[in-house]
Amino acid sequence: MFYDAKSIANYFLELAAESGQRIDPIKIQKLVYYANGWYAGHTGGPLIDEPVEAWTHGPVIASLFHEFARFGVKPIQRMAMRVISHTLVAVEPPEDPTLRAFLRNIWDEYGTLSEAKLHGLTHHPNSPW
């Protein structure tokens, strides 16, 4: 089963809020990228329903880039949204408890790392990127 990248991002934003942290657009990209990679490693298939694209400065999920670009390098101030019946609503984070536990493990591993550290990990010579 594939998940909306915005749904996964919103769960990470919830976890950040619970722990008193702020996430900027670069960090949310890296967290969803790592979640997608670890999930593929465990299940044999991707987590999210769109490709991870190769951009100049690393892996990018286009829908998240467009959703959060307005924040620049500043912390994201709201959840990812979508339009339903002409109304803007927050995308619901996944409800599956097994997936939530998996994503919490990703958060526990990568959530406290700085954007610079996460960027460095994606550009490490032995990384999948």
GROMACS .gro file of N, CA and C in nm:
model
  387
    1MET      N    1   0.085  -0.119   0.000
    1MET     CA    2   0.000   0.000   0.000
    1MET      C    3   0.088   0.124   0.000
    2PHE      N    4   0.053   0.218  -0.085
    2PHE     CA    5   0.126   0.344  -0.093
    2PHE      C    6   0.053   0.450  -0.011
    3TYR      N    7   0.129   0.545   0.042
    3TYR     CA    8   0.073   0.654   0.120
    3TYR      C    9   0.106   0.787   0.053
    4ASP      N   10   0.020   0.882   0.074
    4ASP     CA   11   0.042   1.018   0.029
    4ASP      C   12   0.163   1.074   0.104
    5ALA      N   13   0.260   1.129   0.031
    5ALA     CA   14   0.379   1.186   0.095
    5ALA      C   15   0.342   1.295   0.196
    6LYS      N   16   0.235   1.369   0.168
    6LYS     CA   17   0.190   1.473   0.261
    6LYS      C   18   0.140   1.413   0.392
    7SER      N   19   0.079   1.296   0.385
    7SER     CA   20   0.033   1.228   0.505
    7SER      C   21   0.152   1.189   0.593
    8ILE      N   22   0.255   1.135   0.531
    8ILE     CA   23   0.376   1.096   0.605
    8ILE      C   24   0.442   1.220   0.664
    9ALA      N   25   0.453   1.326   0.584
    9ALA     CA   26   0.512   1.451   0.632
    9ALA      C   27   0.435   1.505   0.751
   10ASN      N   28   0.303   1.500   0.745
   10ASN     CA   29   0.223   1.552   0.856
   10ASN      C   30   0.242   1.471   0.983
   11TYR      N   31   0.265   1.342   0.971
   11TYR     CA   32   0.293   1.265   1.092
   11TYR      C   33   0.426   1.309   1.154
   12PHE      N   34   0.527   1.333   1.069
   12PHE     CA   35   0.654   1.383   1.123
   12PHE      C   36   0.636   1.522   1.185
   13LEU      N   37   0.552   1.605   1.126
   13LEU     CA   38   0.525   1.736   1.186
   13LEU      C   39   0.457   1.721   1.322
   14GLU      N   40   0.367   1.624   1.335
   14GLU     CA   41   0.305   1.596   1.465
   14GLU      C   42   0.409   1.552   1.567
   15LEU      N   43   0.496   1.459   1.528
   15LEU     CA   44   0.600   1.411   1.619
   15LEU      C   45   0.692   1.524   1.661
   16ALA      N   46   0.725   1.612   1.568
   16ALA     CA   47   0.810   1.727   1.601
   16ALA      C   48   0.740   1.816   1.703
   17ALA      N   49   0.613   1.844   1.681
   17ALA     CA   50   0.538   1.929   1.774
   17ALA      C   51   0.533   1.866   1.913
   18GLU      N   52   0.512   1.735   1.918
   18GLU     CA   53   0.507   1.664   2.047
   18GLU      C   54   0.638   1.679   2.123
   19SER      N   55   0.749   1.683   2.050
   19SER     CA   56   0.880   1.691   2.115
   19SER      C   57   0.934   1.833   2.123
   20GLY      N   58   0.852   1.931   2.083
   20GLY     CA   59   0.894   2.071   2.092
   20GLY      C   60   0.994   2.112   1.987
   21GLN      N   61   1.001   2.038   1.878
   21GLN     CA   62   1.095   2.070   1.771
   21GLN      C   63   1.023   2.137   1.655
   22ARG      N   64   1.102   2.205   1.573
   22ARG     CA   65   1.051   2.267   1.451
   22ARG      C   66   1.122   2.201   1.333
   23ILE      N   67   1.053   2.189   1.223
   23ILE     CA   68   1.109   2.127   1.103
   23ILE      C   69   1.101   2.226   0.988
   24ASP      N   70   1.212   2.242   0.917
   24ASP     CA   71   1.209   2.326   0.797
   24ASP      C   72   1.185   2.239   0.674
   25PRO      N   73   1.162   2.299   0.558
   25PRO     CA   74   1.132   2.220   0.438
   25PRO      C   75   1.241   2.121   0.398
   26ILE      N   76   1.366   2.153   0.422
   26ILE     CA   77   1.473   2.059   0.388
   26ILE      C   78   1.465   1.935   0.476
   27LYS      N   79   1.443   1.956   0.604
   27LYS     CA   80   1.439   1.844   0.696
   27LYS      C   81   1.319   1.753   0.668
   28ILE      N   82   1.204   1.809   0.635
   28ILE     CA   83   1.088   1.724   0.607
   28ILE      C   84   1.115   1.639   0.483
   29GLN      N   85   1.184   1.696   0.384
   29GLN     CA   86   1.220   1.619   0.265
   29GLN      C   87   1.306   1.499   0.304
   30LYS      N   88   1.406   1.525   0.386
   30LYS     CA   89   1.499   1.418   0.424
   30LYS      C   90   1.429   1.311   0.508
   31LEU      N   91   1.342   1.352   0.600
   31LEU     CA   92   1.273   1.254   0.684
   31LEU      C   93   1.183   1.162   0.600
   32VAL      N   94   1.110   1.219   0.508
   32VAL     CA   95   1.022   1.136   0.423
   32VAL      C   96   1.107   1.050   0.330
   33TYR      N   97   1.218   1.104   0.281
   33TYR     CA   98   1.309   1.026   0.197
   33TYR      C   99   1.362   0.905   0.274
   34TYR      N  100   1.410   0.926   0.397
   34TYR     CA  101   1.462   0.814   0.476
   34TYR      C  102   1.352   0.715   0.510
   35ALA      N  103   1.234   0.764   0.544
   35ALA     CA  104   1.122   0.674   0.574
   35ALA      C  105   1.091   0.587   0.452
   36ASN      N  106   1.088   0.648   0.335
   36ASN     CA  107   1.059   0.576   0.212
   36ASN      C  108   1.166   0.469   0.186
   37GLY      N  109   1.291   0.505   0.205
   37GLY     CA  110   1.401   0.411   0.182
   37GLY      C  111   1.400   0.294   0.279
   38TRP      N  112   1.383   0.324   0.408
   38TRP     CA  113   1.379   0.217   0.509
   38TRP      C  114   1.259   0.127   0.487
   39TYR      N  115   1.147   0.187   0.451
   39TYR     CA  116   1.027   0.108   0.425
   39TYR      C  117   1.049   0.014   0.306
   40ALA      N  118   1.109   0.064   0.201
   40ALA     CA  119   1.138  -0.019   0.084
   40ALA      C  120   1.233  -0.132   0.122
   41GLY      N  121   1.329  -0.102   0.208
   41GLY     CA  122   1.421  -0.205   0.252
   41GLY      C  123   1.353  -0.315   0.332
   42HIS      N  124   1.252  -0.278   0.408
   42HIS     CA  125   1.181  -0.376   0.491
   42HIS      C  126   1.071  -0.450   0.416
   43THR      N  127   1.009  -0.384   0.320
   43THR     CA  128   0.891  -0.443   0.255
   43THR      C  129   0.913  -0.480   0.109
   44GLY      N  130   1.016  -0.424   0.049
   44GLY     CA  131   1.040  -0.447  -0.092
   44GLY      C  132   0.968  -0.349  -0.184
   45GLY      N  133   0.891  -0.257  -0.128
   45GLY     CA  134   0.818  -0.159  -0.208
   45GLY      C  135   0.822  -0.022  -0.143
   46PRO      N  136   0.793   0.082  -0.220
   46PRO     CA  137   0.798   0.218  -0.166
   46PRO      C  138   0.686   0.247  -0.067
   47LEU      N  139   0.709   0.343   0.018
   47LEU     CA  140   0.610   0.390   0.114
   47LEU      C  141   0.516   0.492   0.052
   48ILE      N  142   0.571   0.582  -0.027
   48ILE     CA  143   0.491   0.694  -0.079
   48ILE      C  144   0.447   0.670  -0.223
   49ASP      N  145   0.344   0.743  -0.262
   49ASP     CA  146   0.279   0.723  -0.391
   49ASP      C  147   0.334   0.812  -0.502
   50GLU      N  148   0.454   0.862  -0.486
   50GLU     CA  149   0.517   0.942  -0.591
   50GLU      C  150   0.667   0.918  -0.588
   51PRO      N  151   0.734   0.946  -0.697
   51PRO     CA  152   0.878   0.920  -0.702
   51PRO      C  153   0.958   1.021  -0.621
   52VAL      N  154   1.074   0.977  -0.578
   52VAL     CA  155   1.173   1.069  -0.522
   52VAL      C  156   1.257   1.113  -0.640
   53GLU      N  157   1.265   1.244  -0.660
   53GLU     CA  158   1.334   1.298  -0.777
   53GLU      C  159   1.478   1.338  -0.743
   54ALA      N  160   1.564   1.330  -0.841
   54ALA     CA  161   1.704   1.370  -0.825
   54ALA      C  162   1.718   1.516  -0.863
   55TRP      N  163   1.726   1.602  -0.763
   55TRP     CA  164   1.747   1.745  -0.786
   55TRP      C  165   1.892   1.778  -0.754
   56THR      N  166   1.934   1.896  -0.788
   56THR     CA  167   2.073   1.938  -0.772
   56THR      C  168   2.125   1.916  -0.630
   57HIS      N  169   2.045   1.949  -0.530
   57HIS     CA  170   2.092   1.942  -0.392
   57HIS      C  171   2.042   1.817  -0.319
   58GLY      N  172   1.999   1.717  -0.394
   58GLY     CA  173   1.962   1.592  -0.331
   58GLY      C  174   1.823   1.545  -0.366
   59PRO      N  175   1.777   1.444  -0.292
   59PRO     CA  176   1.646   1.384  -0.319
   59PRO      C  177   1.533   1.479  -0.281
   60VAL      N  178   1.432   1.485  -0.367
   60VAL     CA  179   1.318   1.574  -0.344
   60VAL      C  180   1.189   1.501  -0.380
   61ILE      N  181   1.089   1.517  -0.295
   61ILE     CA  182   0.953   1.473  -0.324
   61ILE      C  183   0.881   1.600  -0.367
   62ALA      N  184   0.844   1.606  -0.494
   62ALA     CA  185   0.795   1.731  -0.554
   62ALA      C  186   0.673   1.788  -0.481
   63SER      N  187   0.578   1.705  -0.443
   63SER     CA  188   0.459   1.758  -0.375
   63SER      C  189   0.495   1.828  -0.245
   64LEU      N  190   0.595   1.775  -0.174
   64LEU     CA  191   0.637   1.839  -0.048
   64LEU      C  192   0.714   1.968  -0.076
   65PHE      N  193   0.794   1.966  -0.182
   65PHE     CA  194   0.865   2.089  -0.218
   65PHE      C  195   0.764   2.201  -0.245
   66HIS      N  196   0.664   2.173  -0.327
   66HIS     CA  197   0.566   2.277  -0.362
   66HIS      C  198   0.480   2.316  -0.242
   67GLU      N  199   0.452   2.222  -0.156
   67GLU     CA  200   0.370   2.251  -0.038
   67GLU      C  201   0.440   2.343   0.061
   68PHE      N  202   0.569   2.319   0.082
   68PHE     CA  203   0.640   2.388   0.191
   68PHE      C  204   0.743   2.491   0.144
   69ALA      N  205   0.759   2.512   0.014
   69ALA     CA  206   0.860   2.605  -0.037
   69ALA      C  207   0.844   2.745   0.018
   70ARG      N  208   0.722   2.786   0.046
   70ARG     CA  209   0.697   2.922   0.095
   70ARG      C  210   0.767   2.951   0.228
   71PHE      N  211   0.806   2.846   0.299
   71PHE     CA  212   0.871   2.866   0.428
   71PHE      C  213   1.022   2.885   0.415
   72GLY      N  214   1.075   2.862   0.295
   72GLY     CA  215   1.219   2.882   0.273
   72GLY      C  216   1.301   2.796   0.366
   73VAL      N  217   1.388   2.860   0.444
   73VAL     CA  218   1.471   2.788   0.540
   73VAL      C  219   1.414   2.800   0.682
   74LYS      N  220   1.298   2.859   0.693
   74LYS     CA  221   1.233   2.877   0.824
   74LYS      C  222   1.148   2.754   0.857
   75PRO      N  223   1.113   2.738   0.985
   75PRO     CA  224   1.030   2.624   1.024
   75PRO      C  225   0.893   2.626   0.955
   76ILE      N  226   0.845   2.507   0.925
   76ILE     CA  227   0.712   2.490   0.866
   76ILE      C  228   0.609   2.530   0.971
   77GLN      N  229   0.513   2.611   0.932
   77GLN     CA  230   0.416   2.667   1.026
   77GLN      C  231   0.278   2.601   1.021
   78ARG      N  232   0.258   2.506   0.929
   78ARG     CA  233   0.128   2.440   0.922
   78ARG      C  234   0.142   2.305   0.856
   79MET      N  235   0.040   2.224   0.872
   79MET     CA  236   0.038   2.091   0.813
   79MET      C  237   0.022   2.104   0.661
   80ALA      N  238   0.059   1.997   0.590
   80ALA     CA  239   0.036   1.990   0.445
   80ALA      C  240  -0.115   1.983   0.421
   81MET      N  241  -0.159   2.049   0.317
   81MET     CA  242  -0.301   2.063   0.290
   81MET      C  243  -0.338   2.004   0.154
   82ARG      N  244  -0.470   1.985   0.136
   82ARG     CA  245  -0.525   1.949   0.005
   82ARG      C  246  -0.664   2.011  -0.003
   83VAL      N  247  -0.712   2.025  -0.125
   83VAL     CA  248  -0.845   2.081  -0.148
   83VAL      C  249  -0.945   1.967  -0.160
   84ILE      N  250  -1.049   1.973  -0.079
   84ILE     CA  251  -1.159   1.878  -0.086
   84ILE      C  252  -1.288   1.959  -0.091
   85SER      N  253  -1.364   1.940  -0.196
   85SER     CA  254  -1.491   2.012  -0.215
   85SER      C  255  -1.473   2.162  -0.198
   86HIS      N  256  -1.372   2.218  -0.264
   86HIS     CA  257  -1.344   2.362  -0.263
   86HIS      C  258  -1.301   2.414  -0.126
   87THR      N  259  -1.260   2.323  -0.038
   87THR     CA  260  -1.216   2.363   0.096
   87THR      C  261  -1.076   2.310   0.120
   88LEU      N  262  -0.990   2.394   0.175
   88LEU     CA  263  -0.854   2.354   0.208
   88LEU      C  264  -0.855   2.284   0.343
   89VAL      N  265  -0.809   2.159   0.346
   89VAL     CA  266  -0.806   2.081   0.470
   89VAL      C  267  -0.668   2.016   0.486
   90ALA      N  268  -0.632   1.992   0.611
   90ALA     CA  269  -0.505   1.925   0.639
   90ALA      C  270  -0.514   1.779   0.597
   91VAL      N  271  -0.407   1.730   0.538
   91VAL     CA  272  -0.398   1.589   0.501
   91VAL      C  273  -0.381   1.509   0.630
   92GLU      N  274  -0.462   1.407   0.647
   92GLU     CA  275  -0.456   1.325   0.768
   92GLU      C  276  -0.330   1.239   0.770
   93PRO      N  277  -0.261   1.236   0.883
   93PRO     CA  278  -0.149   1.142   0.897
   93PRO      C  279  -0.202   0.999   0.892
   94PRO      N  280  -0.116   0.903   0.861
   94PRO     CA  281  -0.163   0.764   0.855
   94PRO      C  282  -0.216   0.718   0.990
   95GLU      N  283  -0.318   0.634   0.985
   95GLU     CA  284  -0.379   0.583   1.108
   95GLU      C  285  -0.326   0.446   1.149
   96ASP      N  286  -0.270   0.372   1.054
   96ASP     CA  287  -0.223   0.237   1.080
   96ASP      C  288  -0.120   0.237   1.193
   97PRO      N  289  -0.148   0.169   1.305
   97PRO     CA  290  -0.056   0.171   1.419
   97PRO      C  291   0.081   0.111   1.388
   98THR      N  292   0.086   0.012   1.301
   98THR     CA  293   0.215  -0.048   1.265
   98THR      C  294   0.300   0.052   1.188
   99LEU      N  295   0.237   0.122   1.094
   99LEU     CA  296   0.310   0.223   1.019
   99LEU      C  297   0.352   0.338   1.109
  100ARG      N  298   0.265   0.379   1.198
  100ARG     CA  299   0.300   0.488   1.290
  100ARG      C  300   0.420   0.450   1.377
  101ALA      N  301   0.424   0.325   1.423
  101ALA     CA  302   0.538   0.279   1.502
  101ALA      C  303   0.665   0.279   1.418
  102PHE      N  304   0.654   0.236   1.294
  102PHE     CA  305   0.767   0.238   1.202
  102PHE      C  306   0.818   0.382   1.184
  103LEU      N  307   0.726   0.474   1.158
  103LEU     CA  308   0.765   0.614   1.137
  103LEU      C  309   0.822   0.676   1.264
  104ARG      N  310   0.772   0.636   1.379
  104ARG     CA  311   0.828   0.685   1.506
  104ARG      C  312   0.973   0.639   1.519
  105ASN      N  313   1.001   0.518   1.477
  105ASN     CA  314   1.140   0.470   1.480
  105ASN      C  315   1.229   0.554   1.389
  106ILE      N  316   1.178   0.591   1.272
  106ILE     CA  317   1.253   0.679   1.182
  106ILE      C  318   1.276   0.813   1.252
  107TRP      N  319   1.172   0.866   1.314
  107TRP     CA  320   1.183   0.992   1.387
  107TRP      C  321   1.288   0.981   1.498
  108ASP      N  322   1.284   0.872   1.574
  108ASP     CA  323   1.378   0.855   1.684
  108ASP      C  324   1.522   0.850   1.634
  109GLU      N  325   1.541   0.795   1.515
  109GLU     CA  326   1.675   0.783   1.458
  109GLU      C  327   1.723   0.914   1.394
  110TYR      N  328   1.635   0.983   1.322
  110TYR     CA  329   1.675   1.098   1.241
  110TYR      C  330   1.616   1.232   1.286
  111GLY      N  331   1.513   1.230   1.367
  111GLY     CA  332   1.440   1.352   1.400
  111GLY      C  333   1.520   1.457   1.475
  112THR      N  334   1.617   1.415   1.552
  112THR     CA  335   1.695   1.514   1.628
  112THR      C  336   1.817   1.565   1.550
  113LEU      N  337   1.843   1.504   1.434
  113LEU     CA  338   1.958   1.549   1.355
  113LEU      C  339   1.927   1.682   1.286
  114SER      N  340   2.028   1.761   1.270
  114SER     CA  341   2.011   1.890   1.202
  114SER      C  342   1.989   1.868   1.053
  115GLU      N  343   1.940   1.973   0.989
  115GLU     CA  344   1.920   1.967   0.845
  115GLU      C  345   2.054   1.942   0.775
  116ALA      N  346   2.159   2.006   0.825
  116ALA     CA  347   2.292   1.990   0.765
  116ALA      C  348   2.341   1.845   0.779
  117LYS      N  349   2.319   1.784   0.893
  117LYS     CA  350   2.360   1.645   0.914
  117LYS      C  351   2.282   1.551   0.822
  118LEU      N  352   2.150   1.572   0.812
  118LEU     CA  353   2.068   1.490   0.724
  118LEU      C  354   2.111   1.506   0.578
  119HIS      N  355   2.140   1.630   0.539
  119HIS     CA  356   2.188   1.657   0.403
  119HIS      C  357   2.319   1.583   0.380
  120GLY      N  358   2.408   1.589   0.476
  120GLY     CA  359   2.536   1.520   0.465
  120GLY      C  360   2.520   1.370   0.450
  121LEU      N  361   2.425   1.312   0.521
  121LEU     CA  362   2.401   1.169   0.512
  121LEU      C  363   2.353   1.128   0.373
  122THR      N  364   2.270   1.211   0.312
  122THR     CA  365   2.222   1.176   0.178
  122THR      C  366   2.331   1.192   0.073
  123HIS      N  367   2.434   1.269   0.104
  123HIS     CA  368   2.541   1.291   0.008
  123HIS      C  369   2.669   1.214   0.043
  124HIS      N  370   2.662   1.130   0.142
  124HIS     CA  371   2.776   1.048   0.181
  124HIS      C  372   2.812   0.955   0.065
  125PRO      N  373   2.941   0.930   0.040
  125PRO     CA  374   2.980   0.848  -0.074
  125PRO      C  375   2.915   0.709  -0.079
  126ASN      N  376   2.884   0.649   0.035
  126ASN     CA  377   2.827   0.515   0.035
  126ASN      C  378   2.675   0.513   0.051
  127SER      N  379   2.613   0.629   0.043
  127SER     CA  380   2.467   0.634   0.058
  127SER      C  381   2.399   0.592  -0.071
  128PRO      N  382   2.271   0.550  -0.061
  128PRO     CA  383   2.200   0.513  -0.183
  128PRO      C  384   2.183   0.629  -0.279
  129TRP      N  385   2.188   0.751  -0.230
  129TRP     CA  386   2.171   0.868  -0.314
  129TRP      C  387   2.295   0.887  -0.398
   0.00000   0.00000   0.00000
